[in-house]
mmCIF file of C-alpha atoms in Angstrom:
data_model
loop_
_atom_site.group_PDB
_atom_site.id
_atom_site.type_symbol
_atom_site.label_atom_id
_atom_site.label_comp_id
_atom_site.label_asym_id
_atom_site.label_seq_id
_atom_site.Cartn_x
_atom_site.Cartn_y
_atom_site.Cartn_z
ATOM 1 C CA MET A 1 0.000 0.000 0.000
ATOM 2 C CA ALA A 2 2.703 2.496 0.998
ATOM 3 C CA GLU A 3 4.730 1.674 -2.093
ATOM 4 C CA ALA A 4 1.765 2.412 -4.368
ATOM 5 C CA LEU A 5 1.020 5.672 -2.568
ATOM 6 C CA ASP A 6 4.642 6.783 -2.884
ATOM 7 C CA ALA A 7 4.653 5.912 -6.576
ATOM 8 C CA ALA A 8 1.587 8.106 -7.130
ATOM 9 C CA ASP A 9 2.889 10.981 -4.976
ATOM 10 C CA GLN A 10 3.378 14.055 -7.176
ATOM 11 C CA LEU A 11 5.511 15.704 -4.482
ATOM 12 C CA ALA A 12 7.843 12.738 -3.948
ATOM 13 C CA GLY A 13 10.684 14.384 -5.874
ATOM 14 C CA ILE A 14 10.775 17.330 -3.470
ATOM 15 C CA ARG A 15 12.371 15.081 -0.847
ATOM 16 C CA ALA A 16 15.654 15.333 -2.779
ATOM 17 C CA TRP A 17 15.788 19.037 -1.886
ATOM 18 C CA PHE A 18 16.485 18.140 1.760
ATOM 19 C CA VAL A 19 19.380 16.735 3.771
ATOM 20 C CA LEU A 20 17.975 13.471 5.136
ATOM 21 C CA ASP A 21 19.125 10.028 6.224
ATOM 22 C CA GLU A 22 17.377 6.738 6.987
ATOM 23 C CA THR A 23 15.650 8.208 10.042
ATOM 24 C CA VAL A 24 11.882 8.671 9.812
ATOM 25 C CA TYR A 25 11.706 12.336 10.757
ATOM 26 C CA LEU A 26 8.259 13.223 12.110
ATOM 27 C CA ASP A 27 9.259 16.291 14.118
ATOM 28 C CA GLY A 28 8.983 18.933 11.413
ATOM 29 C CA ASN A 29 6.427 20.669 13.601
ATOM 30 C CA SER A 30 9.321 21.462 15.956
ATOM 31 C CA LEU A 31 12.228 21.934 13.525
ATOM 32 C CA GLY A 32 12.071 21.444 9.788
ATOM 33 C CA ALA A 33 14.726 19.486 7.906
ATOM 34 C CA LEU A 34 17.674 21.260 6.272
ATOM 35 C CA PRO A 35 17.081 22.257 2.624
ATOM 36 C CA MET A 36 20.002 21.510 0.281
ATOM 37 C CA THR A 37 20.144 25.126 -0.866
ATOM 38 C CA VAL A 38 20.990 26.555 2.550
ATOM 39 C CA PRO A 39 24.619 25.531 3.273
ATOM 40 C CA GLY A 40 25.987 26.926 0.012
ATOM 41 C CA ARG A 41 24.021 30.129 0.376
ATOM 42 C CA ILE A 42 25.249 30.708 3.909
ATOM 43 C CA GLU A 43 28.836 30.029 2.857
ATOM 44 C CA ASP A 44 28.445 32.753 0.216
ATOM 45 C CA VAL A 45 26.912 35.146 2.745
ATOM 46 C CA ILE A 46 29.779 34.563 5.151
ATOM 47 C CA ARG A 47 32.759 34.369 2.810
ATOM 48 C CA ARG A 48 31.828 36.780 0.010
ATOM 49 C CA GLN A 49 29.117 39.096 1.289
ATOM 50 C CA TRP A 50 30.350 39.529 4.861
ATOM 51 C CA GLY A 51 34.000 38.548 4.287
ATOM 52 C CA ALA A 52 34.732 40.493 1.084
ATOM 53 C CA LEU A 53 32.007 43.088 0.588
ATOM 54 C CA ARG A 54 31.568 43.691 4.295
ATOM 55 C CA VAL A 55 29.327 46.689 5.074
ATOM 56 C CA GLY A 56 28.669 47.188 1.363
ATOM 57 C CA SER A 57 26.378 44.153 1.392
ATOM 58 C CA TRP A 58 23.668 46.151 3.144
ATOM 59 C CA ALA A 59 23.070 47.875 -0.186
ATOM 60 C CA GLU A 60 24.780 45.700 -2.819
ATOM 61 C CA GLU A 61 23.319 42.401 -1.619
ATOM 62 C CA GLY A 62 19.997 43.778 -0.384
ATOM 63 C CA TRP A 63 20.519 43.065 3.282
ATOM 64 C CA TRP A 64 18.572 46.147 4.296
ATOM 65 C CA THR A 65 15.444 45.205 2.350
ATOM 66 C CA ALA A 66 15.555 41.488 3.261
ATOM 67 C CA PRO A 67 12.743 41.643 5.876
ATOM 68 C CA GLU A 68 10.212 42.933 3.340
ATOM 69 C CA ARG A 69 11.592 40.917 0.395
ATOM 70 C CA ILE A 70 11.424 37.633 2.283
ATOM 71 C CA GLY A 71 8.052 38.634 3.691
ATOM 72 C CA ASP A 72 6.783 38.860 0.137
ATOM 73 C CA ARG A 73 8.021 35.294 -0.458
ATOM 74 C CA ILE A 74 6.079 34.044 2.560
ATOM 75 C CA ALA A 75 2.921 36.016 1.719
ATOM 76 C CA PRO A 76 1.613 33.586 -0.960
ATOM 77 C CA LEU A 77 2.003 30.692 1.474
ATOM 78 C CA VAL A 78 -0.499 32.326 3.821
ATOM 79 C CA GLN A 79 -2.573 33.723 0.929
ATOM 80 C CA ALA A 80 -1.697 37.383 1.411
ATOM 81 C CA ALA A 81 -0.891 40.006 -1.206
ATOM 82 C CA SER A 82 2.587 41.530 -1.240
ATOM 83 C CA GLY A 83 3.445 44.366 1.097
ATOM 84 C CA GLN A 84 1.693 42.880 4.139
ATOM 85 C CA VAL A 85 4.283 40.520 5.610
ATOM 86 C CA VAL A 86 7.599 41.472 7.189
ATOM 87 C CA VAL A 87 10.186 39.032 8.556
ATOM 88 C CA GLY A 88 12.202 39.563 11.725
ATOM 89 C CA ASP A 89 12.376 39.019 15.475
ATOM 90 C CA SER A 90 10.852 35.975 17.176
ATOM 91 C CA THR A 91 7.240 34.826 17.256
ATOM 92 C CA SER A 92 6.962 36.048 20.845
ATOM 93 C CA VAL A 93 8.269 39.523 19.996
ATOM 94 C CA ASN A 94 5.950 39.802 17.006
ATOM 95 C CA LEU A 95 3.070 38.602 19.127
ATOM 96 C CA PHE A 96 3.792 41.272 21.727
ATOM 97 C CA LYS A 97 3.861 43.964 19.043
ATOM 98 C CA SER A 98 0.618 42.607 17.604
ATOM 99 C CA MET A 99 -1.357 42.419 20.830
ATOM 100 C CA VAL A 100 -0.327 45.875 22.024
ATOM 101 C CA ALA A 101 -1.078 47.340 18.606
ATOM 102 C CA ALA A 102 -4.485 45.632 18.485
ATOM 103 C CA ALA A 103 -5.387 46.909 21.962
ATOM 104 C CA ARG A 104 -4.266 50.405 21.033
ATOM 105 C CA MET A 105 -6.356 50.342 17.867
ATOM 106 C CA ALA A 106 -9.368 49.240 19.901
ATOM 107 C CA ALA A 107 -8.765 52.078 22.375
ATOM 108 C CA ALA A 108 -8.479 54.563 19.518
ATOM 109 C CA ASP A 109 -11.857 53.372 18.222
ATOM 110 C CA GLY A 110 -13.226 55.010 21.357
ATOM 111 C CA ASP A 111 -15.787 52.476 22.517
ATOM 112 C CA GLY A 112 -14.232 51.510 25.850
ATOM 113 C CA ARG A 113 -13.034 48.024 24.954
ATOM 114 C CA ARG A 114 -10.680 46.758 27.650
ATOM 115 C CA GLU A 115 -10.774 42.951 27.488
ATOM 116 C CA ILE A 116 -8.463 40.644 25.566
ATOM 117 C CA LEU A 117 -9.639 37.097 24.932
ATOM 118 C CA VAL A 118 -7.050 34.382 24.388
ATOM 119 C CA ASP A 119 -7.421 30.845 23.116
ATOM 120 C CA GLY A 120 -7.465 28.756 26.287
ATOM 121 C CA THR A 121 -5.643 25.868 24.592
ATOM 122 C CA MET A 122 -2.814 27.947 23.188
ATOM 123 C CA PHE A 123 0.934 27.552 23.552
ATOM 124 C CA PRO A 124 1.802 28.893 27.032
ATOM 125 C CA SER A 125 4.226 31.532 25.747
ATOM 126 C CA ASP A 126 1.428 33.150 23.759
ATOM 127 C CA ARG A 127 -0.603 33.564 26.919
ATOM 128 C CA TYR A 128 2.366 35.025 28.814
ATOM 129 C CA ILE A 129 2.897 37.587 26.069
ATOM 130 C CA ALA A 130 -0.793 38.448 25.800
ATOM 131 C CA ALA A 131 -0.992 38.953 29.575
ATOM 132 C CA SER A 132 1.951 41.358 29.442
ATOM 133 C CA ALA A 133 0.346 43.239 26.547
ATOM 134 C CA ALA A 134 -2.882 43.468 28.546
ATOM 135 C CA ARG A 135 -1.070 44.950 31.558
ATOM 136 C CA MET A 136 0.698 47.454 29.339
ATOM 137 C CA THR A 137 -2.524 48.652 27.697
ATOM 138 C CA GLY A 138 -4.780 48.633 30.754
ATOM 139 C CA CYS A 139 -6.774 45.621 29.592
ATOM 140 C CA THR A 140 -7.865 42.468 31.352
ATOM 141 C CA ILE A 141 -7.232 39.058 29.871
ATOM 142 C CA ARG A 142 -9.581 36.070 29.753
ATOM 143 C CA PRO A 143 -8.762 32.559 28.478
ATOM 144 C CA VAL A 144 -11.620 30.996 26.506
ATOM 145 C CA GLU A 145 -11.881 27.629 24.797
ATOM 146 C CA PRO A 146 -12.000 28.193 21.014
ATOM 147 C CA VAL A 147 -15.487 26.692 20.736
ATOM 148 C CA ARG A 148 -16.740 29.306 23.222
ATOM 149 C CA ILE A 149 -15.212 32.344 21.538
ATOM 150 C CA PRO A 150 -18.335 33.210 19.488
ATOM 151 C CA ALA A 151 -20.383 33.495 22.685
ATOM 152 C CA ALA A 152 -17.594 35.182 24.650
ATOM 153 C CA VAL A 153 -16.843 38.154 22.383
ATOM 154 C CA SER A 154 -18.772 41.290 23.287
ATOM 155 C CA ASP A 155 -18.714 45.064 23.189
ATOM 156 C CA ARG A 156 -15.997 44.861 25.867
ATOM 157 C CA THR A 157 -13.631 42.850 23.659
ATOM 158 C CA ALA A 158 -10.636 44.688 22.247
ATOM 159 C CA ALA A 159 -8.840 41.774 20.583
ATOM 160 C CA VAL A 160 -8.872 37.997 20.402
ATOM 161 C CA LEU A 161 -5.705 35.914 20.090
ATOM 162 C CA MET A 162 -6.137 32.446 18.615
ATOM 163 C CA ASN A 163 -3.890 29.560 17.539
ATOM 164 C CA HIS A 164 -4.749 28.275 14.084
ATOM 165 C CA VAL A 165 -3.629 24.738 14.970
ATOM 166 C CA ASP A 166 -3.520 23.438 18.540
ATOM 167 C CA TYR A 167 0.119 22.604 19.265
ATOM 168 C CA ARG A 168 -0.778 19.577 21.424
ATOM 169 C CA THR A 169 -3.631 17.902 19.578
ATOM 170 C CA GLY A 170 -3.208 19.113 16.006
ATOM 171 C CA ARG A 171 -6.793 20.402 15.924
ATOM 172 C CA LEU A 172 -7.343 23.015 13.192
ATOM 173 C CA GLN A 173 -9.536 25.912 14.280
ATOM 174 C CA ASP A 174 -12.116 27.444 11.941
ATOM 175 C CA LEU A 175 -10.286 30.647 11.031
ATOM 176 C CA PRO A 176 -12.941 32.083 8.677
ATOM 177 C CA PHE A 177 -15.797 31.554 11.141
ATOM 178 C CA LEU A 178 -13.952 32.724 14.261
ATOM 179 C CA THR A 179 -12.523 35.784 12.498
ATOM 180 C CA ALA A 180 -16.021 36.713 11.352
ATOM 181 C CA CYS A 181 -17.358 36.311 14.912
ATOM 182 C CA VAL A 182 -14.633 38.579 16.286
ATOM 183 C CA HIS A 183 -15.310 41.212 13.637
ATOM 184 C CA GLU A 184 -19.051 41.059 14.205
ATOM 185 C CA ALA A 185 -18.369 42.007 17.820
ATOM 186 C CA GLY A 186 -16.209 44.940 16.661
ATOM 187 C CA ALA A 187 -12.906 43.483 17.904
ATOM 188 C CA TYR A 188 -9.593 42.662 16.242
ATOM 189 C CA ALA A 189 -8.599 39.111 15.290
ATOM 190 C CA VAL A 190 -4.973 38.081 15.834
ATOM 191 C CA TRP A 191 -3.843 34.610 14.740
ATOM 192 C CA ASP A 192 -0.784 32.500 15.567
ATOM 193 C CA LEU A 193 0.073 30.473 12.452
ATOM 194 C CA CYS A 194 3.123 28.606 13.768
ATOM 195 C CA HIS A 195 1.616 25.164 13.137
ATOM 196 C CA SER A 196 -0.193 25.960 9.896
ATOM 197 C CA ALA A 197 2.100 28.136 7.752
ATOM 198 C CA GLY A 198 3.611 25.881 5.102
ATOM 199 C CA VAL A 199 1.227 22.939 5.363
ATOM 200 C CA LEU A 200 -2.260 24.273 4.664
ATOM 201 C CA PRO A 201 -4.057 27.234 3.084
ATOM 202 C CA VAL A 202 -4.645 30.048 5.577
ATOM 203 C CA GLY A 203 -6.489 32.673 3.534
ATOM 204 C CA LEU A 204 -5.422 35.776 5.470
ATOM 205 C CA ASP A 205 -6.624 38.259 2.860
ATOM 206 C CA GLU A 206 -9.707 36.304 1.855
ATOM 207 C CA HIS A 207 -10.983 36.050 5.413
ATOM 208 C CA GLY A 208 -10.044 39.554 6.530
ATOM 209 C CA VAL A 209 -7.643 38.593 9.331
ATOM 210 C CA ASP A 210 -6.346 41.729 11.030
ATOM 211 C CA ILE A 211 -2.930 40.621 12.257
ATOM 212 C CA ALA A 212 -1.080 37.307 12.217
ATOM 213 C CA VAL A 213 2.282 35.980 13.345
ATOM 214 C CA GLY A 214 4.142 32.787 12.637
ATOM 215 C CA CYS A 215 7.501 31.075 12.929
ATOM 216 C CA THR A 216 9.620 29.888 10.013
ATOM 217 C CA TYR A 217 11.647 27.064 11.561
ATOM 218 C CA LYS A 218 8.886 24.454 11.466
ATOM 219 C CA TYR A 219 7.198 23.709 8.144
ATOM 220 C CA LEU A 220 9.025 26.540 6.331
ATOM 221 C CA ASN A 221 12.364 24.898 7.193
ATOM 222 C CA GLY A 222 14.207 28.139 7.939
ATOM 223 C CA GLY A 223 16.526 26.629 10.550
ATOM 224 C CA PRO A 224 16.811 26.768 14.343
ATOM 225 C CA GLY A 225 15.848 30.191 15.636
ATOM 226 C CA SER A 226 15.089 31.526 12.166
ATOM 227 C CA PRO A 227 13.191 34.834 12.217
ATOM 228 C CA ALA A 228 9.422 34.886 12.515
ATOM 229 C CA PHE A 229 6.974 36.795 10.336
ATOM 230 C CA LEU A 230 4.339 39.426 10.998
ATOM 231 C CA TYR A 231 1.281 40.064 8.827
ATOM 232 C CA VAL A 232 -0.631 43.330 9.127
ATOM 233 C CA ARG A 233 -3.635 43.801 6.856
ATOM 234 C CA ARG A 234 -2.958 46.645 4.457
ATOM 235 C CA ASP A 235 -5.748 48.957 5.611
ATOM 236 C CA LEU A 236 -4.544 48.674 9.233
ATOM 237 C CA GLN A 237 -0.868 49.348 8.641
ATOM 238 C CA ASP A 238 -1.021 53.098 9.198
ATOM 239 C CA ARG A 239 -2.735 52.426 12.555
ATOM 240 C CA PHE A 240 -0.270 49.755 13.688
ATOM 241 C CA ASP A 241 1.270 51.414 16.752
ATOM 242 C CA SER A 242 4.165 49.180 17.763
ATOM 243 C CA PRO A 243 5.299 49.178 21.396
ATOM 244 C CA LEU A 244 8.853 48.603 20.111
ATOM 245 C CA PRO A 245 9.539 51.604 17.849
ATOM 246 C CA GLY A 246 13.092 50.750 16.847
ATOM 247 C CA TRP A 247 15.231 52.629 14.385
ATOM 248 C CA ASN A 248 14.603 50.058 11.628
ATOM 249 C CA SER A 249 10.919 51.021 11.575
ATOM 250 C CA HIS A 250 11.606 54.768 11.431
ATOM 251 C CA ALA A 251 10.438 56.676 8.360
ATOM 252 C CA GLU A 252 14.003 57.972 7.935
ATOM 253 C CA PRO A 253 16.211 55.501 9.796
ATOM 254 C CA PHE A 254 19.515 57.039 8.746
ATOM 255 C CA ARG A 255 18.617 60.617 9.666
ATOM 256 C CA MET A 256 18.991 59.687 13.342
ATOM 257 C CA LYS A 257 16.209 62.006 14.424
ATOM 258 C CA ALA A 258 15.499 62.386 18.123
ATOM 259 C CA GLU A 259 11.774 61.870 17.636
ATOM 260 C CA TYR A 260 10.244 58.678 16.297
ATOM 261 C CA GLU A 261 8.290 58.830 13.039
ATOM 262 C CA PRO A 262 6.929 55.441 11.956
ATOM 263 C CA ALA A 263 7.591 54.149 8.464
ATOM 264 C CA THR A 264 4.706 53.630 6.102
ATOM 265 C CA GLY A 265 3.373 50.172 5.350
ATOM 266 C CA VAL A 266 4.308 46.909 6.997
ATOM 267 C CA SER A 267 7.881 48.131 7.592
ATOM 268 C CA ARG A 268 6.668 49.764 10.791
ATOM 269 C CA GLY A 269 6.596 46.222 12.185
ATOM 270 C CA ARG A 270 10.413 46.138 12.120
ATOM 271 C CA VAL A 271 12.423 46.926 15.260
ATOM 272 C CA GLY A 272 16.221 46.622 15.181
ATOM 273 C CA THR A 273 18.975 45.374 12.911
ATOM 274 C CA PRO A 274 17.881 42.109 11.272
ATOM 275 C CA ASP A 275 19.732 38.850 11.887
ATOM 276 C CA ILE A 276 21.178 38.552 8.400
ATOM 277 C CA LEU A 277 22.657 35.042 8.655
ATOM 278 C CA SER A 278 19.355 33.506 9.780
ATOM 279 C CA MET A 279 17.362 35.783 7.480
ATOM 280 C CA LEU A 280 19.240 34.725 4.355
ATOM 281 C CA ALA A 281 19.240 31.053 5.373
ATOM 282 C CA LEU A 282 15.459 31.332 5.464
ATOM 283 C CA GLU A 283 15.403 33.002 2.061
ATOM 284 C CA ALA A 284 17.355 30.106 0.587
ATOM 285 C CA ALA A 285 15.056 27.578 2.276
ATOM 286 C CA LEU A 286 11.990 29.222 0.758
ATOM 287 C CA GLU A 287 13.231 28.592 -2.788
ATOM 288 C CA VAL A 288 11.659 25.133 -2.708
ATOM 289 C CA TRP A 289 8.252 26.840 -2.743
ATOM 290 C CA ASP A 290 8.914 28.211 -6.218
ATOM 291 C CA HIS A 291 7.922 24.756 -7.453
ATOM 292 C CA LEU A 292 4.960 24.053 -5.183
ATOM 293 C CA SER A 293 1.354 24.930 -4.505
ATOM 294 C CA ILE A 294 0.078 25.049 -0.942
ATOM 295 C CA ASP A 295 -3.079 23.217 -2.036
ATOM 296 C CA ALA A 296 -1.015 20.262 -3.272
ATOM 297 C CA VAL A 297 0.893 20.238 -0.003
ATOM 298 C CA ARG A 298 -2.363 20.226 1.963
ATOM 299 C CA THR A 299 -3.687 17.312 -0.081
ATOM 300 C CA LYS A 300 -0.607 15.245 0.698
ATOM 301 C CA SER A 301 -0.663 16.308 4.362
ATOM 302 C CA LEU A 302 -4.160 14.934 4.796
ATOM 303 C CA ALA A 303 -3.252 11.744 2.931
ATOM 304 C CA LEU A 304 -0.199 11.202 5.145
ATOM 305 C CA THR A 305 -2.076 11.744 8.389
ATOM 306 C CA ASP A 306 -5.001 9.608 7.197
ATOM 307 C CA PHE A 307 -2.606 6.806 6.344
ATOM 308 C CA PHE A 308 -0.813 7.052 9.693
ATOM 309 C CA LEU A 309 -4.085 6.853 11.610
ATOM 310 C CA GLU A 310 -5.104 3.839 9.501
ATOM 311 C CA CYS A 311 -1.771 2.111 10.130
ATOM 312 C CA VAL A 312 -1.918 2.805 13.851
ATOM 313 C CA ALA A 313 -5.425 1.329 13.993
ATOM 314 C CA ALA A 314 -4.226 -1.729 12.080
ATOM 315 C CA TYR A 315 -0.937 -2.393 13.891
ATOM 316 C CA VAL A 316 -1.389 -1.172 17.475
ATOM 317 C CA SER A 317 -3.281 -3.364 19.917
ATOM 318 C CA PRO A 318 -6.669 -1.902 20.893
ATOM 319 C CA GLY A 319 -6.856 0.253 24.004
ATOM 320 C CA ILE A 320 -3.206 1.314 24.177
ATOM 321 C CA VAL A 321 -3.395 4.660 22.399
ATOM 322 C CA GLU A 322 -6.102 7.271 22.017
ATOM 323 C CA PRO A 323 -5.940 9.575 18.969
ATOM 324 C CA LEU A 324 -6.432 13.208 20.014
ATOM 325 C CA THR A 325 -6.232 14.598 16.497
ATOM 326 C CA PRO A 326 -9.619 14.970 14.799
ATOM 327 C CA ALA A 327 -10.484 12.482 12.068
ATOM 328 C CA VAL A 328 -12.407 15.179 10.166
ATOM 329 C CA HIS A 329 -10.155 16.839 7.600
ATOM 330 C CA ALA A 330 -11.563 20.312 8.194
ATOM 331 C CA GLU A 331 -10.480 20.066 11.837
ATOM 332 C CA ARG A 332 -6.988 18.619 11.347
ATOM 333 C CA GLY A 333 -3.624 20.304 10.914
ATOM 334 C CA SER A 334 -0.551 18.337 9.791
ATOM 335 C CA GLN A 335 0.238 16.393 12.927
ATOM 336 C CA VAL A 336 -1.153 13.421 14.780
ATOM 337 C CA ALA A 337 -1.250 13.343 18.568
ATOM 338 C CA LEU A 338 -1.716 10.075 20.428
ATOM 339 C CA ARG A 339 -2.340 9.756 24.144
ATOM 340 C CA CYS A 340 -0.718 6.742 25.748
ATOM 341 C CA PRO A 341 0.803 5.593 29.024
ATOM 342 C CA ASP A 342 4.562 6.049 29.472
ATOM 343 C CA ALA A 343 4.703 8.491 26.572
ATOM 344 C CA ALA A 344 8.192 9.763 27.394
ATOM 345 C CA GLU A 345 9.640 6.255 27.541
ATOM 346 C CA VAL A 346 7.844 5.273 24.344
ATOM 347 C CA MET A 347 9.257 8.254 22.477
ATOM 348 C CA THR A 348 12.761 7.629 23.770
ATOM 349 C CA ARG A 349 12.606 4.109 22.349
ATOM 350 C CA LEU A 350 11.079 5.301 19.082
ATOM 351 C CA ILE A 351 13.956 7.722 18.570
ATOM 352 C CA GLU A 352 16.465 4.962 19.346
ATOM 353 C CA ALA A 353 14.736 2.869 16.665
ATOM 354 C CA GLY A 354 14.991 5.664 14.098
ATOM 355 C CA VAL A 355 11.545 7.245 14.336
ATOM 356 C CA VAL A 356 11.706 10.839 15.578
ATOM 357 C CA GLY A 357 8.672 12.574 17.064
ATOM 358 C CA ASP A 358 8.257 14.348 20.377
ATOM 359 C CA VAL A 359 6.282 14.340 23.627
ATOM 360 C CA ARG A 360 4.004 16.858 25.270
ATOM 361 C CA PRO A 361 3.583 16.094 28.990
ATOM 362 C CA PRO A 362 2.113 14.239 30.574
ATOM 363 C CA ASP A 363 1.059 11.594 28.064
ATOM 364 C CA VAL A 364 0.950 12.842 24.460
ATOM 365 C CA LEU A 365 3.034 11.465 21.603
ATOM 366 C CA ARG A 366 3.234 14.067 18.839
ATOM 367 C CA PHE A 367 4.103 13.335 15.198
ATOM 368 C CA GLY A 368 4.449 16.150 12.660
ATOM 369 C CA PHE A 369 4.063 15.285 8.986
ATOM 370 C CA ALA A 370 6.007 17.610 6.673
ATOM 371 C CA PRO A 371 4.691 16.739 3.204
ATOM 372 C CA LEU A 372 7.756 18.102 1.429
ATOM 373 C CA TYR A 373 10.001 15.307 2.670
ATOM 374 C CA VAL A 374 7.874 12.657 4.446
ATOM 375 C CA GLY A 375 6.703 9.739 2.336
ATOM 376 C CA PHE A 376 4.100 7.028 2.809
ATOM 377 C CA GLY A 377 6.797 4.395 3.339
ATOM 378 C CA ASP A 378 8.058 6.522 6.234
ATOM 379 C CA VAL A 379 4.557 6.580 7.676
ATOM 380 C CA GLU A 380 4.088 2.823 7.548
ATOM 381 C CA ARG A 381 7.511 2.175 9.048
ATOM 382 C CA ALA A 382 6.785 4.624 11.862
ATOM 383 C CA ALA A 383 3.474 2.924 12.663
ATOM 384 C CA ARG A 384 5.070 -0.527 12.747
ATOM 385 C CA VAL A 385 7.886 0.633 15.025
ATOM 386 C CA LEU A 386 5.332 2.383 17.234
ATOM 387 C CA ALA A 387 3.257 -0.803 17.520
ATOM 388 C CA ARG A 388 6.295 -2.874 18.452
ATOM 389 C CA THR A 389 7.464 -0.288 20.986
ATOM 390 C CA LEU A 390 4.045 0.020 22.591
ATOM 391 C CA SER A 391 3.787 -3.744 22.957
ATOM 392 C CA GLU A 392 7.042 -3.646 24.927
ATOM 393 C CA VAL A 393 6.389 -0.568 27.038
ATOM 394 C CA ALA A 394 2.807 0.613 27.321
ATOM 395 C CA VAL A 395 -0.043 -0.864 29.318
ATOM 396 C CA PRO A 396 -3.582 -0.538 27.874
ATOM 397 C CA SER A 397 -5.529 2.313 29.422
ATOM 398 C CA GLY A 398 -7.954 1.200 32.112
ATOM 399 C CA SER A 399 -6.058 -1.986 32.923
#
């Protein structure tokens, strides 16, 4: 079965773009594999651009404009027009800028909105950042389960922060519906796309998302610590009041004026000097997308996760694992989460056997399926190794 699926896979050839070995790598939702284009590009950046051209590379090699240029390369992957995405800083920093800016826009609207709602299932760091933004802007913060957001938004709501894909379970939230609910209440919708950018269509422009952030080291394969991205809808950019008004986002950064004057457009989302080595590694990694459509990637993602769930059901003894990831395609990202006893020990043994995933305490095995380099043979092998490992380690739930 796996052999036939691999033979019919139209994206199978993309695997050759990556540095891989015999390991089944199912942790692309933590750190994407290394694209072949990156090492040579970074050697050029270091030896020629930095080593020979030195400071001249800011102009001659386009270092200064890299945040916007690379943002425009990411924009089609999240279905946004050019000029709305800028690359730089970390996800947390961009999230802080976004939440403060959203709260400030709500305050400027003049209707007394002082509550920020946050997705109650979100990655903890997002909540920490949102709480800090709330303190800074005089707002209160309230965690709400995503399913309850439509009933929770009100005329008190300034902004709502939501994760597109739940980092633990892989559940895909209904971005069009929830964004519409937030807008109907007169609030601003901010989305974290860390677990969706690069594996499924997002539709930022189509669905009128206000602000979004995302990392680039997962499914965009930008490398460890690669810079994050920030999307600000075009009609909101002149109102985006960043709490970190660095010199890079100044209208005239080289005039060294004492007073801050924000740049026009999405560039006002910049802060300080960009990390050029990581930035240009990301740019090289994104070249693979010149040959791909996000819809084709989504189709393979669903096929891979379907096949894994089928293999797990076929090979694993009943009652040992409980799938947490929804079976319904419209509710699934590109990972599969399984609850089982002794999850940490199981994953340790899986990695020793050449199948790499990760664990989310206390009992969740997490497998991320990066369609650009994971094949159906990988999936079947992973399920067989999982079944063997579980038979040695785990005890059926309820026994």
